């Protein structure tokens, strides 16, 4: 993703990833808006450090009531990569994806204490009691 590593000094860049670029459809989440990644790149002799700030909106189905919800995503992280002096670009897509996945719960909830659906009739118990309950 980083096509140009500066020979020395710092580089600031901002990149907007299309929805599918990071392949975030794995797990319970999918991105519904492009993910914005701002990166500050600085190069050492054999290494490149990249400070990234990722912002976006992710969409998920509540694991209890199955309703679709959106959640804002915001994370900053610092990566360090080893590079050869001849390297002109590094690919950090995979690392970004892993960082994002680390932050996502396996069983997302639309809100804490979501009551979910009735196992018998499938009624959304957040909206009130269903008829099976006395
Ligand atoms: Zn829910
Ligand atoms: Zn019920």
PDB file of C-alpha atoms and ligand atoms in Angstrom, residues 118-123 125 130-133, ligand 2:
ATOM      1  CA  UNK A 118     -37.042 -15.370  21.854  1.00  0.00           C
ATOM      2  CA  UNK A 119     -35.789 -18.878  21.172  1.00  0.00           C
ATOM      3  CA  UNK A 120     -39.360 -20.050  20.603  1.00  0.00           C
ATOM      4  CA  UNK A 121     -41.142 -17.413  18.561  1.00  0.00           C
ATOM      5  CA  UNK A 122     -38.253 -15.284  17.345  1.00  0.00           C
ATOM      6  CA  UNK A 123     -39.754 -12.051  18.648  1.00  0.00           C
ATOM      7  CA  UNK A 125     -37.278  -9.103  23.171  1.00  0.00           C
ATOM      8  CA  UNK A 130     -43.347 -11.956  23.513  1.00  0.00           C
ATOM      9  CA  UNK A 131     -46.429 -14.040  23.937  1.00  0.00           C
ATOM     10  CA  UNK A 132     -44.651 -17.199  25.079  1.00  0.00           C
ATOM     11  CA  UNK A 133     -43.631 -15.548  28.340  1.00  0.00           C
TER      12      UNK A 133
HETATM   13 ZN1  LIG B   2     -41.489 -15.977  22.357  1.00  0.00          ZN
END
